[in-house]
PDB file of N, CA, C and O in Angstrom:
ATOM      1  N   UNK A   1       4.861  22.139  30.051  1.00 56.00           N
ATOM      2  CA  UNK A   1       5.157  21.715  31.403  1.00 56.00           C
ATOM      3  C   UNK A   1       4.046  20.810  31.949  1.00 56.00           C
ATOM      4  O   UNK A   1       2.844  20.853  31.685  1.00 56.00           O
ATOM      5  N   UNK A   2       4.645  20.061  32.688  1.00 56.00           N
ATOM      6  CA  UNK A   2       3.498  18.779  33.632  1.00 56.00           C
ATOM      7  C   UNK A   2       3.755  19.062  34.706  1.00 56.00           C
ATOM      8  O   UNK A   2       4.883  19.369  35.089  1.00 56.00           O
ATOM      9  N   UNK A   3       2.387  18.993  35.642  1.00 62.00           N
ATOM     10  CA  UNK A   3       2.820  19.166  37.355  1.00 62.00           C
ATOM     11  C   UNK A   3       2.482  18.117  37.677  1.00 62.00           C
ATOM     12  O   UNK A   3       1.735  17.436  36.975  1.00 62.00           O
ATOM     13  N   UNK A   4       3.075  17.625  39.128  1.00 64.00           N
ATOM     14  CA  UNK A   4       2.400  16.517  39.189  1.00 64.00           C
ATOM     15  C   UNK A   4       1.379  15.787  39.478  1.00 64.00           C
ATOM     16  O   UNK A   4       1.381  14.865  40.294  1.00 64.00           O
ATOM     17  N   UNK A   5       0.473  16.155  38.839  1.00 65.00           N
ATOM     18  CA  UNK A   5      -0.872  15.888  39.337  1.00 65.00           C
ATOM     19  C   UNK A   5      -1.835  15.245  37.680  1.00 65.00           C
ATOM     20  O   UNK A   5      -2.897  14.699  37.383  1.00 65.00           O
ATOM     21  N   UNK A   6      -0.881  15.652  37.174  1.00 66.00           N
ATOM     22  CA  UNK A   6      -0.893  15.323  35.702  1.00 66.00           C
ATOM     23  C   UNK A   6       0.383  13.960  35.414  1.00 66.00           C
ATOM     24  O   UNK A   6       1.406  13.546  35.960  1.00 66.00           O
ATOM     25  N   UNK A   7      -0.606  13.593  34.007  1.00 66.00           N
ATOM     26  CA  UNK A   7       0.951  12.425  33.604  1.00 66.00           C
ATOM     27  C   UNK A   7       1.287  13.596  31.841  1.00 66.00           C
ATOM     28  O   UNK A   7       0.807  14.417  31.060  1.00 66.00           O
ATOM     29  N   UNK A   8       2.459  12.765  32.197  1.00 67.00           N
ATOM     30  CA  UNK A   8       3.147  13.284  31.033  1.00 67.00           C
ATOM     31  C   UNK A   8       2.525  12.109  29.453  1.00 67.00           C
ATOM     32  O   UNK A   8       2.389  10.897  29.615  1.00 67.00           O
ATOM     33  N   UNK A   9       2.230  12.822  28.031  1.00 69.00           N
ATOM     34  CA  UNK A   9       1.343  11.975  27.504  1.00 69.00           C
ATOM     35  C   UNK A   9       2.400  12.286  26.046  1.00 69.00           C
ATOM     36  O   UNK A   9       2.882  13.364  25.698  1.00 69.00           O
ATOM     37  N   UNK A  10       2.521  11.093  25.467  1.00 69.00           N
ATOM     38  CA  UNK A  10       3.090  10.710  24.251  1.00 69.00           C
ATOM     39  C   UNK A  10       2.527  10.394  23.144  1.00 69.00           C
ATOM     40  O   UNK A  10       2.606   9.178  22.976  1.00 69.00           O
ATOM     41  N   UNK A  11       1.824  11.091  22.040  1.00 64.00           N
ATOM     42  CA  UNK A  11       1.600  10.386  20.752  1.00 64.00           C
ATOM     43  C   UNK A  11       2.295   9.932  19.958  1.00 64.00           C
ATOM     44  O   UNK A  11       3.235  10.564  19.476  1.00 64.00           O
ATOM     45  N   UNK A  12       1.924   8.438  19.559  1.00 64.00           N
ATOM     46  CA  UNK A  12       2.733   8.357  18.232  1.00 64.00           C
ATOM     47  C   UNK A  12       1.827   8.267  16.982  1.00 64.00           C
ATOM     48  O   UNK A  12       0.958   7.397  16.923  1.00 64.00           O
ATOM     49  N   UNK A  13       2.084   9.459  15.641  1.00 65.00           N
ATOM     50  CA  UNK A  13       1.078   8.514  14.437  1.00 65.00           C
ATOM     51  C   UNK A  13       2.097   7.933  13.529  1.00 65.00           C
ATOM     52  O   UNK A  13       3.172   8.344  13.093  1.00 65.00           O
ATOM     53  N   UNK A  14       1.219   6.546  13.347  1.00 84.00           N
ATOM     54  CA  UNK A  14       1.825   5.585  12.672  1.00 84.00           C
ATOM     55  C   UNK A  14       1.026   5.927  11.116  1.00 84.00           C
ATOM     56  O   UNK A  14       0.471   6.967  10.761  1.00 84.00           O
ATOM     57  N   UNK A  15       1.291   4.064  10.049  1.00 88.00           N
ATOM     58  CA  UNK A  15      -0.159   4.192   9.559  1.00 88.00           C
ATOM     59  C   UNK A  15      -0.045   2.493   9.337  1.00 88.00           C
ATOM     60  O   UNK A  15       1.029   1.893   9.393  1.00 88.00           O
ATOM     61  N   UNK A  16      -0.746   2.148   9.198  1.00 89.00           N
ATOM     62  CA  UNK A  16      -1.166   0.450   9.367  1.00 89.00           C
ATOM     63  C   UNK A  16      -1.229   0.126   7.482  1.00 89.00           C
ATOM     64  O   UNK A  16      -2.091   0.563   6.720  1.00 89.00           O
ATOM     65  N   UNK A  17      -0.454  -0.447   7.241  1.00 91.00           N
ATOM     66  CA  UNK A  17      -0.822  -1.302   5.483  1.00 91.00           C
ATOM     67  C   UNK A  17      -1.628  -2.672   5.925  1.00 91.00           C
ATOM     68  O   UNK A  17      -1.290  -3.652   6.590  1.00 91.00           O
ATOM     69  N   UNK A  18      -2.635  -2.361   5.368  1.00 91.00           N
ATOM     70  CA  UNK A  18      -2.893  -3.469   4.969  1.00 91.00           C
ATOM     71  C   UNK A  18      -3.735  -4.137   3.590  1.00 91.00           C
ATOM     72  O   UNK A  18      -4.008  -3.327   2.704  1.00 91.00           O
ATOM     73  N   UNK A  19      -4.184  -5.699   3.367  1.00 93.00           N
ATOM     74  CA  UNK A  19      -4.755  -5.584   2.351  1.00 93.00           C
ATOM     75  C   UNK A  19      -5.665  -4.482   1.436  1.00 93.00           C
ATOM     76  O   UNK A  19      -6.288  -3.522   1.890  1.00 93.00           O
ATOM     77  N   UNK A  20      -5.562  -4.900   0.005  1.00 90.00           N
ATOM     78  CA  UNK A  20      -6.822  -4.257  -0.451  1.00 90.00           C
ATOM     79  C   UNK A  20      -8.476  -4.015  -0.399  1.00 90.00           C
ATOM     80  O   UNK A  20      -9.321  -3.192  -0.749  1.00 90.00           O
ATOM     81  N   UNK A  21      -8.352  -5.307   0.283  1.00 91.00           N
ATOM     82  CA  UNK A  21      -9.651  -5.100   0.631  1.00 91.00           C
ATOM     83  C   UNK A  21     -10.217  -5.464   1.644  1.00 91.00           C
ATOM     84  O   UNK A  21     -11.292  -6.063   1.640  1.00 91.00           O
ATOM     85  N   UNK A  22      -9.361  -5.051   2.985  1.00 89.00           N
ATOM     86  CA  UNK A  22      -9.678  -5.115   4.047  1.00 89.00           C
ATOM     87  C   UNK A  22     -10.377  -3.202   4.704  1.00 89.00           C
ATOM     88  O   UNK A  22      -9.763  -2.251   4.220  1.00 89.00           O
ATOM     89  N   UNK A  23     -11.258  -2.949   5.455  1.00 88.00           N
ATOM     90  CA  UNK A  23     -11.731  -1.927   5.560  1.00 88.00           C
ATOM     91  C   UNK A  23     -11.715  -1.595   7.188  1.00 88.00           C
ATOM     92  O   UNK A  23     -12.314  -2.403   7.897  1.00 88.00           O
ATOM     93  N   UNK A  24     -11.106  -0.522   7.794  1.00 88.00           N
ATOM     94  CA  UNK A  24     -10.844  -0.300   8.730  1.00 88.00           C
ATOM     95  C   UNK A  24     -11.798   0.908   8.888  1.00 88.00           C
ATOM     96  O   UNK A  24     -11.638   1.695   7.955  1.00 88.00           O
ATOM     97  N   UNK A  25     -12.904   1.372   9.927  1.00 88.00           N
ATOM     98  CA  UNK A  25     -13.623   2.343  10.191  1.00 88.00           C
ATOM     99  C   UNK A  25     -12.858   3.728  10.712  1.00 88.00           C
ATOM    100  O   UNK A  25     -11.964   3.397  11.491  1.00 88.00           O
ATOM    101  N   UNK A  26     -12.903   4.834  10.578  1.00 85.00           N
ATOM    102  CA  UNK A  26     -12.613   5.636  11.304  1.00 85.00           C
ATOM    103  C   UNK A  26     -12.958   5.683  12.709  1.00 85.00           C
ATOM    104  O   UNK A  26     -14.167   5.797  12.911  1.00 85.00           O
ATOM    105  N   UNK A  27     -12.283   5.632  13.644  1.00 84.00           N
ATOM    106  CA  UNK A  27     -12.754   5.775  15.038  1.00 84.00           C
ATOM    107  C   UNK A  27     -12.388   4.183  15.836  1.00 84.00           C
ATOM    108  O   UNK A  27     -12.535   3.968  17.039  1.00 84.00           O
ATOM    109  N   UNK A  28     -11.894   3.202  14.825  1.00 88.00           N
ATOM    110  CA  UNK A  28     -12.152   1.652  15.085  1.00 88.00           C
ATOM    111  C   UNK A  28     -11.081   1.509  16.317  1.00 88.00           C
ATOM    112  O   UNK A  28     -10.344   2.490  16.416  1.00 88.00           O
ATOM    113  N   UNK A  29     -10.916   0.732  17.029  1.00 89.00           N
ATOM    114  CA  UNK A  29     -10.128   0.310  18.443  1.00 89.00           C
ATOM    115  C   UNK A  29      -9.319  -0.971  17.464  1.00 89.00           C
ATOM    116  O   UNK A  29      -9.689  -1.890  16.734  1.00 89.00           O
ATOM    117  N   UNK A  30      -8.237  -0.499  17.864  1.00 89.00           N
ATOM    118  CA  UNK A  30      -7.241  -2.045  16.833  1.00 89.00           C
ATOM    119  C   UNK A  30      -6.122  -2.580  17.671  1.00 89.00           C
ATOM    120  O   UNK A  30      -5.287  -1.748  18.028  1.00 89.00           O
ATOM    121  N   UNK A  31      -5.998  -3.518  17.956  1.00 90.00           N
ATOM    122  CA  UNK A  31      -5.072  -4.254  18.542  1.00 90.00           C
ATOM    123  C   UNK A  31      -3.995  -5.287  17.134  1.00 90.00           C
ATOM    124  O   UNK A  31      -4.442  -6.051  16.278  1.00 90.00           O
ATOM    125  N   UNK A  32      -2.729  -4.943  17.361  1.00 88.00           N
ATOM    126  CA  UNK A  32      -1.857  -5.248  16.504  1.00 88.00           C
ATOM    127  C   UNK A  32      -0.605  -5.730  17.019  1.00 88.00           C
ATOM    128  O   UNK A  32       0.330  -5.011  17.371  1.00 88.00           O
ATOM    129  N   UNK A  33      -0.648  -7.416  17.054  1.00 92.00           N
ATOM    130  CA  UNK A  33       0.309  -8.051  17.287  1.00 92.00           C
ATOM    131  C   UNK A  33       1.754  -8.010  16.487  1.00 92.00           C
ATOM    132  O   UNK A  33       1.893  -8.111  15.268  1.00 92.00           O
ATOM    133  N   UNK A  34       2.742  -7.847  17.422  1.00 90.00           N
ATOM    134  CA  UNK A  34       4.022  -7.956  16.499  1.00 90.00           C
ATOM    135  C   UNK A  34       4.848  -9.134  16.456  1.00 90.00           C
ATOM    136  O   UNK A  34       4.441 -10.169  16.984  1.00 90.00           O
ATOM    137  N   UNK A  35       6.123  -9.075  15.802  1.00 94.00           N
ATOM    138  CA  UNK A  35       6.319 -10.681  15.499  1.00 94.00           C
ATOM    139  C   UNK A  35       7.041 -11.195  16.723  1.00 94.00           C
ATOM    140  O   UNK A  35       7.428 -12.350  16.899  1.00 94.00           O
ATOM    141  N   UNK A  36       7.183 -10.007  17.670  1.00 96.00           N
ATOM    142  CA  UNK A  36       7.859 -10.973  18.689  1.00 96.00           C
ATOM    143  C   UNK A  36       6.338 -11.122  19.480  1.00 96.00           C
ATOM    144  O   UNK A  36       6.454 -11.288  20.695  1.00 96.00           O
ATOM    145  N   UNK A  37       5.229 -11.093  19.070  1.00 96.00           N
ATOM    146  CA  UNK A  37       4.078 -11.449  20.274  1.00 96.00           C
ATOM    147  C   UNK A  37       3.669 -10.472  20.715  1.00 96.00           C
ATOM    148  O   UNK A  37       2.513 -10.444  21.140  1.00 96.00           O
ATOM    149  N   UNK A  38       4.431  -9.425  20.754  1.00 94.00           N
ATOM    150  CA  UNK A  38       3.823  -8.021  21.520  1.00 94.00           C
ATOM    151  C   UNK A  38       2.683  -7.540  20.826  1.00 94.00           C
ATOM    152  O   UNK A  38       2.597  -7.442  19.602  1.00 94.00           O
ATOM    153  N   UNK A  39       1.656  -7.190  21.805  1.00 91.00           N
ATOM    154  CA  UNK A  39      -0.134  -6.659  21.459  1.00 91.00           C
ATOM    155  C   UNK A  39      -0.197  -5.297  21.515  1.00 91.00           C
ATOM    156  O   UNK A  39      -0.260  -4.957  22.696  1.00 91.00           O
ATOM    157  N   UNK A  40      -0.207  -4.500  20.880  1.00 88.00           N
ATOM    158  CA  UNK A  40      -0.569  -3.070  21.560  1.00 88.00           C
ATOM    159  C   UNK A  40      -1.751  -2.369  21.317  1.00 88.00           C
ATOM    160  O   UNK A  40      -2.157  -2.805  20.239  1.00 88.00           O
ATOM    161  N   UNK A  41      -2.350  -1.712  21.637  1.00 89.00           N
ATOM    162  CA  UNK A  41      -3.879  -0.791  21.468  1.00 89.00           C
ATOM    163  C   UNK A  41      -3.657   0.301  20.438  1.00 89.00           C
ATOM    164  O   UNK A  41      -2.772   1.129  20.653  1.00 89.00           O
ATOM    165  N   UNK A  42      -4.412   0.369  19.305  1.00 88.00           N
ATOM    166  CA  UNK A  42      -4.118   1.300  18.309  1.00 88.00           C
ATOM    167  C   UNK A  42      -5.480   2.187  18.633  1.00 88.00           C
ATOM    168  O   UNK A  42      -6.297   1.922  19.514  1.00 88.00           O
ATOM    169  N   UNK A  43      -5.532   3.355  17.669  1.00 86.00           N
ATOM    170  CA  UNK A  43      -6.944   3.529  17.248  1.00 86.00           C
ATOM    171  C   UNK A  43      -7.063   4.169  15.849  1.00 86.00           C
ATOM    172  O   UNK A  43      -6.325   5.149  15.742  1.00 86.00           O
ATOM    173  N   UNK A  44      -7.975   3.814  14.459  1.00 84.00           N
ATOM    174  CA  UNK A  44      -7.831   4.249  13.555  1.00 84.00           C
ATOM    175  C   UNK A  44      -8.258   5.606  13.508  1.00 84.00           C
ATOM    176  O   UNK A  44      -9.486   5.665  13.571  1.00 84.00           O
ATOM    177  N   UNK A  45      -7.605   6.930  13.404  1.00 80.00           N
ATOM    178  CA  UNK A  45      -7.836   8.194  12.929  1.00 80.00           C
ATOM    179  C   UNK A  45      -7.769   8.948  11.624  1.00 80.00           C
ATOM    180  O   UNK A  45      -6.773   8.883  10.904  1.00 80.00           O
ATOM    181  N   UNK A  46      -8.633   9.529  11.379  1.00 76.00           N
ATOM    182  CA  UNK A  46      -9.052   9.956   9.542  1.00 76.00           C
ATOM    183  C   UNK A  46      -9.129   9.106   9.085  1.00 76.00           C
ATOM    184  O   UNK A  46      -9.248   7.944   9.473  1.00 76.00           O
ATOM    185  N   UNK A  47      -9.018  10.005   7.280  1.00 78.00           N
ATOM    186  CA  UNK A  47      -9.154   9.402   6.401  1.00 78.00           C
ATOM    187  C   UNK A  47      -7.903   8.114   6.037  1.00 78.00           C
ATOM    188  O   UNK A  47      -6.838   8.079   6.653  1.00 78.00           O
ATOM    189  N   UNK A  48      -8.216   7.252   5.097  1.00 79.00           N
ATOM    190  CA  UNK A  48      -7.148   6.844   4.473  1.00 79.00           C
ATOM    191  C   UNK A  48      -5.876   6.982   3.570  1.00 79.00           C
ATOM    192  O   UNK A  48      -6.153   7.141   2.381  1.00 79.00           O
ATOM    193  N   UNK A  49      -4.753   6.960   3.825  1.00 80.00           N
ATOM    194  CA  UNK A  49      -3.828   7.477   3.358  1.00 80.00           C
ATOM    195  C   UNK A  49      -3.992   7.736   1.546  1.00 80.00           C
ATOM    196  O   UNK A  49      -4.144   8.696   0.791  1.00 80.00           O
ATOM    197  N   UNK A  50      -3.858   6.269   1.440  1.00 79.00           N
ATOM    198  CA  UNK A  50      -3.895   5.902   0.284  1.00 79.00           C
ATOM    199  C   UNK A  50      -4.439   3.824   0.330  1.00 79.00           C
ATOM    200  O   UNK A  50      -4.365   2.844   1.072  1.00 79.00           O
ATOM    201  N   UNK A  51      -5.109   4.364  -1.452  1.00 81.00           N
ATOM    202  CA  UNK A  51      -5.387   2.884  -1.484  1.00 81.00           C
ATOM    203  C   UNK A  51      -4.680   2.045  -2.853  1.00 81.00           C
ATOM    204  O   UNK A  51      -4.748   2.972  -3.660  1.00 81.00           O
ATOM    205  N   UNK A  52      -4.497   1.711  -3.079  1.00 86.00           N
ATOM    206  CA  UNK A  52      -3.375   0.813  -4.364  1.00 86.00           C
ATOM    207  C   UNK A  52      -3.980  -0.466  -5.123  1.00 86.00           C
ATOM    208  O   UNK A  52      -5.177  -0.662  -4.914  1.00 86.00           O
ATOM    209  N   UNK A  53      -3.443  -1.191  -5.813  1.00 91.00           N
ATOM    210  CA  UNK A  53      -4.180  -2.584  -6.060  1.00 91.00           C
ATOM    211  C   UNK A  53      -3.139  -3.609  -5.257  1.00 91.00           C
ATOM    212  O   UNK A  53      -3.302  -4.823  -5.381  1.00 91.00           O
ATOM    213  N   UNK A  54      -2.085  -3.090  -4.448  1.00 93.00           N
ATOM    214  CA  UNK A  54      -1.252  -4.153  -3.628  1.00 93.00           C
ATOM    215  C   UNK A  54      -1.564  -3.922  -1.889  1.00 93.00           C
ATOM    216  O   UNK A  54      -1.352  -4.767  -1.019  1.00 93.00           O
ATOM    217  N   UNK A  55      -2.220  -2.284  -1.649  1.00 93.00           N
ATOM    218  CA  UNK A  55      -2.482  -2.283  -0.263  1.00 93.00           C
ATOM    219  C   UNK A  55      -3.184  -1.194  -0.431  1.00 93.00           C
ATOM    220  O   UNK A  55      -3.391  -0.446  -1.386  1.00 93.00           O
ATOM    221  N   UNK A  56      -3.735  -1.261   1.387  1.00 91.00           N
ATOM    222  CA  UNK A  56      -3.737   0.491   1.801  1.00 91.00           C
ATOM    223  C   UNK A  56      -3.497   0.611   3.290  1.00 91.00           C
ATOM    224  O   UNK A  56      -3.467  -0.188   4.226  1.00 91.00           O
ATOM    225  N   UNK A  57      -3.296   2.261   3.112  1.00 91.00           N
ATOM    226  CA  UNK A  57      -2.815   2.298   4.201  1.00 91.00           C
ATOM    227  C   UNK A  57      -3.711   3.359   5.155  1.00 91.00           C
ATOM    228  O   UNK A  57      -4.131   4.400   4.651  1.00 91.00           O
ATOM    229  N   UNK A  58      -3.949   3.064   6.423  1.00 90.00           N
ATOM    230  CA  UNK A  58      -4.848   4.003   7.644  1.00 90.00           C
ATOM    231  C   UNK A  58      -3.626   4.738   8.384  1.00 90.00           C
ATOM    232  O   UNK A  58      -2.449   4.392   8.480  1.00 90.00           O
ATOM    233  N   UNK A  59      -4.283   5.839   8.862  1.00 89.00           N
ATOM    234  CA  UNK A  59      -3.156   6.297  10.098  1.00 89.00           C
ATOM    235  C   UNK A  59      -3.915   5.480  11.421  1.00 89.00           C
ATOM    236  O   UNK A  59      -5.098   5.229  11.648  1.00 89.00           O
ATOM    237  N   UNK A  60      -3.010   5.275  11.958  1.00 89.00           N
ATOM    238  CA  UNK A  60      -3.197   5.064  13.066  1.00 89.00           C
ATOM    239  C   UNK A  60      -2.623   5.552  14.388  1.00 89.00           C
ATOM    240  O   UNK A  60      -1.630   6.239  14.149  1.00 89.00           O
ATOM    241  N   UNK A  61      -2.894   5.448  15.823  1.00 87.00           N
ATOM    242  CA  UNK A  61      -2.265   6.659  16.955  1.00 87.00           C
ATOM    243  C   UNK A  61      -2.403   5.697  17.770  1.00 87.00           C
ATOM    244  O   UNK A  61      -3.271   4.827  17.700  1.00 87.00           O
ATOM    245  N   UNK A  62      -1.461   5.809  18.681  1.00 79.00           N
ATOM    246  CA  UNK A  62      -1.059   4.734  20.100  1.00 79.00           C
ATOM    247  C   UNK A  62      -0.521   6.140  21.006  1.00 79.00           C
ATOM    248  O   UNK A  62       0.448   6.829  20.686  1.00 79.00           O
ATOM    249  N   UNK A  63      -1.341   6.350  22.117  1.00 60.00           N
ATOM    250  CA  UNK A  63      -0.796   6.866  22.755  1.00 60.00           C
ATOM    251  C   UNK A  63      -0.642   6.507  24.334  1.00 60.00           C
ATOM    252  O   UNK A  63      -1.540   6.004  25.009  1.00 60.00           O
ATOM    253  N   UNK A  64       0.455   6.800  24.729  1.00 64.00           N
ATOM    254  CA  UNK A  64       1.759   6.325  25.535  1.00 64.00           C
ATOM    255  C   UNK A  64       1.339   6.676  26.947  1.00 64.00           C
ATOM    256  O   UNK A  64       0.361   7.327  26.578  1.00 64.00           O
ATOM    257  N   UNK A  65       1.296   6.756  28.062  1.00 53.00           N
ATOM    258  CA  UNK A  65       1.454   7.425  29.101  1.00 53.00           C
ATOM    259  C   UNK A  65       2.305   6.908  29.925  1.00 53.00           C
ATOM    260  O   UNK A  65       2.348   5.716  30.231  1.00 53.00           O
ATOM    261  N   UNK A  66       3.321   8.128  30.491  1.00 51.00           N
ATOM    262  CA  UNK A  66       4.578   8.046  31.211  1.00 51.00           C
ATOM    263  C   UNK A  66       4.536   8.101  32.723  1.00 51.00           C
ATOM    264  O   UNK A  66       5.579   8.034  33.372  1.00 51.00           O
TER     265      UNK A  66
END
């Protein structure tokens, strides 16, 4: 329950691919444009998913407030 004095709060975890040898910090502030232009505020959390010789991938968390 939320009263109102509070906001109501939304996580989403994602996880971000990207190159092999690009290196994202734990804790890092990421802004990630989409193809229609839209910017949104990420932040990288933990470890890395996985790493490959075609990518890897971070989790990442955007959270929402309503």
């Amino acid at each position: 329950p939320v009263n109102q004095t509070e906001n109501a709060k939304q996580t989403f975890v994602l996880a971000l691919y990207v190159a092999p040898d690009v290196v994202i910090k734990a804790g890092s502030k990421l802004e990630v444009t989409n193809i229609h232009g839209e910017t949104v505020a990420y932040r990288r959390t933990g470890e890395g998913i996985g790493s490959y010789n075609t990518h890897k991938a971070y989790p990442i968390e955007r959270a929402v407030t309503a």
